[in-house]
Tab-separated table of C-alpha atoms in Angstrom:
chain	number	residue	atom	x	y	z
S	30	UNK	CA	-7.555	-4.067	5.119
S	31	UNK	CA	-3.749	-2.806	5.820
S	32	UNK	CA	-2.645	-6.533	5.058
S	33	UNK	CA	-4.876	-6.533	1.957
S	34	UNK	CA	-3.244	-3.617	0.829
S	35	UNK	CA	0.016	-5.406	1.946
S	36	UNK	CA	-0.568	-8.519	-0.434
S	37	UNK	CA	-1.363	-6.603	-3.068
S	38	UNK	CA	1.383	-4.176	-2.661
S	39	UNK	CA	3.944	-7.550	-2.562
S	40	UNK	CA	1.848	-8.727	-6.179
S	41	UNK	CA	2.171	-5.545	-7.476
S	42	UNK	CA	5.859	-5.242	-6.591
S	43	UNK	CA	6.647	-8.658	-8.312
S	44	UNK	CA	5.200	-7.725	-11.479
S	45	UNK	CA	7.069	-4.871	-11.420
S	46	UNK	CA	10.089	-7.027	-10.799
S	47	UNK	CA	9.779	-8.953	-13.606
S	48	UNK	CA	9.116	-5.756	-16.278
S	49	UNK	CA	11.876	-4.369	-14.855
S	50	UNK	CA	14.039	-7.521	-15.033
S	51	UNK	CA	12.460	-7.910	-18.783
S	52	UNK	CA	13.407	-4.138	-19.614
S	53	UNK	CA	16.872	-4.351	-18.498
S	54	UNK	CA	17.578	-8.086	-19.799
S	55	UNK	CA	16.897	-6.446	-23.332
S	56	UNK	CA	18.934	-3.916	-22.888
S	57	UNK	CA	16.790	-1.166	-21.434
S	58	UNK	CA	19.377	1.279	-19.747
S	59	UNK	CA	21.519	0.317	-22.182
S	60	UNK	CA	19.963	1.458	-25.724
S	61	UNK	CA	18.264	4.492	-24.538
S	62	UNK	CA	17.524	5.747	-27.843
S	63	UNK	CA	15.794	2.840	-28.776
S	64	UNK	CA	12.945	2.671	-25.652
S	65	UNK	CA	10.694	5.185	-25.162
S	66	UNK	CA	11.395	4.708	-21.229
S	67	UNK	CA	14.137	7.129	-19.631
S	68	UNK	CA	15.937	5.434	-17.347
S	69	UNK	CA	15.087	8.140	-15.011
S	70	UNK	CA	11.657	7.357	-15.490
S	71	UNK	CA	11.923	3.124	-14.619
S	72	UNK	CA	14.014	3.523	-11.695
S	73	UNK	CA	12.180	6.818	-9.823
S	74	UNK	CA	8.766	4.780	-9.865
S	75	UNK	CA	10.911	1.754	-8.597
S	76	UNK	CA	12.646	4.113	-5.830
S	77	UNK	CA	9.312	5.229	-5.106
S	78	UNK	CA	7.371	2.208	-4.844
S	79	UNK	CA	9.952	0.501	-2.980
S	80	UNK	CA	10.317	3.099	-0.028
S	81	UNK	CA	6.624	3.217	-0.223
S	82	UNK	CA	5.982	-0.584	0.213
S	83	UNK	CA	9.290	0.401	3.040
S	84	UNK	CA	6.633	2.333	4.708
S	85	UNK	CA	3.868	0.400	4.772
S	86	UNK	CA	5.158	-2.746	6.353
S	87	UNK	CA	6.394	-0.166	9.080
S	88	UNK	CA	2.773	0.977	8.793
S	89	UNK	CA	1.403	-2.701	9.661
S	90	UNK	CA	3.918	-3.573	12.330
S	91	UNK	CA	3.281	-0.035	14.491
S	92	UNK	CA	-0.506	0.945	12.873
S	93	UNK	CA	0.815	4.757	13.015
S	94	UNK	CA	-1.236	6.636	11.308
S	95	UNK	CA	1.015	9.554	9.665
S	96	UNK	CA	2.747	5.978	8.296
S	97	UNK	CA	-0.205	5.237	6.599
S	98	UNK	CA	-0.587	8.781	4.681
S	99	UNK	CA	3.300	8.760	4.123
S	100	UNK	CA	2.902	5.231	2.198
S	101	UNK	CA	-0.151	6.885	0.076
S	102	UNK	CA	1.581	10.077	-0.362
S	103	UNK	CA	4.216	8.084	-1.752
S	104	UNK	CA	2.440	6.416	-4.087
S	105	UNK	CA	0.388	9.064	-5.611
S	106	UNK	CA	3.636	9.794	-7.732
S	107	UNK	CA	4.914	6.075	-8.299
S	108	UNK	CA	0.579	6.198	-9.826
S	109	UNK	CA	1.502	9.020	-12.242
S	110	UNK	CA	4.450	7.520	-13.011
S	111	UNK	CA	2.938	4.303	-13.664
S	112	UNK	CA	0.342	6.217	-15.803
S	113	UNK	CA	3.500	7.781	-17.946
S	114	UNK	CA	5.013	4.646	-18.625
S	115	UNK	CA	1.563	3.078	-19.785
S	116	UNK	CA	0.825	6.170	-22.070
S	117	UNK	CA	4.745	5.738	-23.683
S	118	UNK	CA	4.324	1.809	-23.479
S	119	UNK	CA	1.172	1.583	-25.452
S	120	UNK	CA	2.475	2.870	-28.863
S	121	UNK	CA	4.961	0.094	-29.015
S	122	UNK	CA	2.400	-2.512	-27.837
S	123	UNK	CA	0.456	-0.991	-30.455
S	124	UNK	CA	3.120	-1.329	-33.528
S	125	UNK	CA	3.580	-4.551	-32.065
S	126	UNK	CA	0.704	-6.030	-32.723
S	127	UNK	CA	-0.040	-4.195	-35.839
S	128	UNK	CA	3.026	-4.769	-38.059
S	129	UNK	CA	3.063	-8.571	-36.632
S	130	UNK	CA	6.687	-8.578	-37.098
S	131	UNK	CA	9.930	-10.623	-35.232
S	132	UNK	CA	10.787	-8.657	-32.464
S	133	UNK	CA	14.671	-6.999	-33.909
S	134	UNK	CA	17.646	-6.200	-31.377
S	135	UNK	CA	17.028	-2.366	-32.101
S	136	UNK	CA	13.542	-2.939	-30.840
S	137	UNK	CA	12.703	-0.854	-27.667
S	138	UNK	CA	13.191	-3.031	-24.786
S	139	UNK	CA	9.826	-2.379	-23.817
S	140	UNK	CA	8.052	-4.043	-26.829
S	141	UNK	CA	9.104	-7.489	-25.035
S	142	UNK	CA	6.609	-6.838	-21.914
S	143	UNK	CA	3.862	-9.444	-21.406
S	144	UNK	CA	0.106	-7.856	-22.186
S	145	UNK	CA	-1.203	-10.168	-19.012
S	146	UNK	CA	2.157	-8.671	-16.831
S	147	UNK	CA	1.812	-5.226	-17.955
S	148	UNK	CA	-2.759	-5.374	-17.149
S	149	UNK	CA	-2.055	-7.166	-13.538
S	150	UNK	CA	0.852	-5.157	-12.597
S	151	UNK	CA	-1.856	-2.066	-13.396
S	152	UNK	CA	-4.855	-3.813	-11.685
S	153	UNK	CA	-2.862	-4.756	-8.786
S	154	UNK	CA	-1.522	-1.157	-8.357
S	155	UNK	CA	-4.943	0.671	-8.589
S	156	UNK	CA	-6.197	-1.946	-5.879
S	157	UNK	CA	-3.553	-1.122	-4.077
S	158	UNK	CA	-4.041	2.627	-4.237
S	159	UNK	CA	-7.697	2.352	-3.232
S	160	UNK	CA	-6.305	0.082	-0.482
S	161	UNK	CA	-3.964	1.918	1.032
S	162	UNK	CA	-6.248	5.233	0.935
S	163	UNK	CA	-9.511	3.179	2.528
S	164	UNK	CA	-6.689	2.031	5.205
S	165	UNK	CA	-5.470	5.576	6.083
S	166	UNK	CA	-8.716	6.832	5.554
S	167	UNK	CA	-9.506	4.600	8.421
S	168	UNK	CA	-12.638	2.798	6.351
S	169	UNK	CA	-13.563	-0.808	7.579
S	170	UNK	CA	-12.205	-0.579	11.069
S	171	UNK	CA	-8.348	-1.130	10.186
């Protein structure tokens, strides 16, 4: 189950790559009054998931327990931040589709996200989650 949680962990992290790539490349840290996404907010759940996913490969190599609840620890934060960016993400997605307009260069950087990124990068986190708790939690023999 830890190298479940592992492969999902590196999925998730790539989809997160390539939002993050997408909300920089249009200019994300950039035109801060246009997105609705502080930089603060992008690169802490980044910073987050990154030492998190740090921990959890330490986690598989040594099978240390108090590495295990460190990497879910960790992400119960990078989850709410996840959950904070949805929530400010959706009422662009939303305008979006609704005005059916050309996507502008004062358009939040954010409006450019893939639907199909933005739903697997969630999926994959939540699995994830649940993973890495059932892991720690010592469920399945792991």
């Amino acid at each position: 189950m830890a190298i479940a949680a592992l492969i999902t962990w590196l999925i998730t992290a790539l989809g997160g790559f390539y939002l993050l790539y997408t909300w920089i490349s249009n200019g994300g840290p950039r035109k801060p009054s246009a997105s609705r996404f502080p930089p603060a907010l992008i690169f802490g759940h980044f910073a987050l998931a990154a030492a998190g996913l740090v921990v959890w490969i330490f986690y598989v190599i040594v099978d240390n327990d108090a590495l295990a609840w460190t990497a879910f620890v960790l992400l119960v934060p990078v989850a709410a931040l996840g959950f904070t960016m949805l929530a400010r993400w959706l009422p662009t997605y939303r305008s979006r589709t609704s005005a059916g307009s050309v996507a502008t260069s004062t358009d939040a950087p954010e409006r450019h996200f893939p639907v199909a990124v933005v739903g697997g990068h969630g999926l994959f986190a939540v699995t994830t989650v649940v993973l890495v708790l059932l892991t720690a939690l010592e469920v399945g023999g792991s």
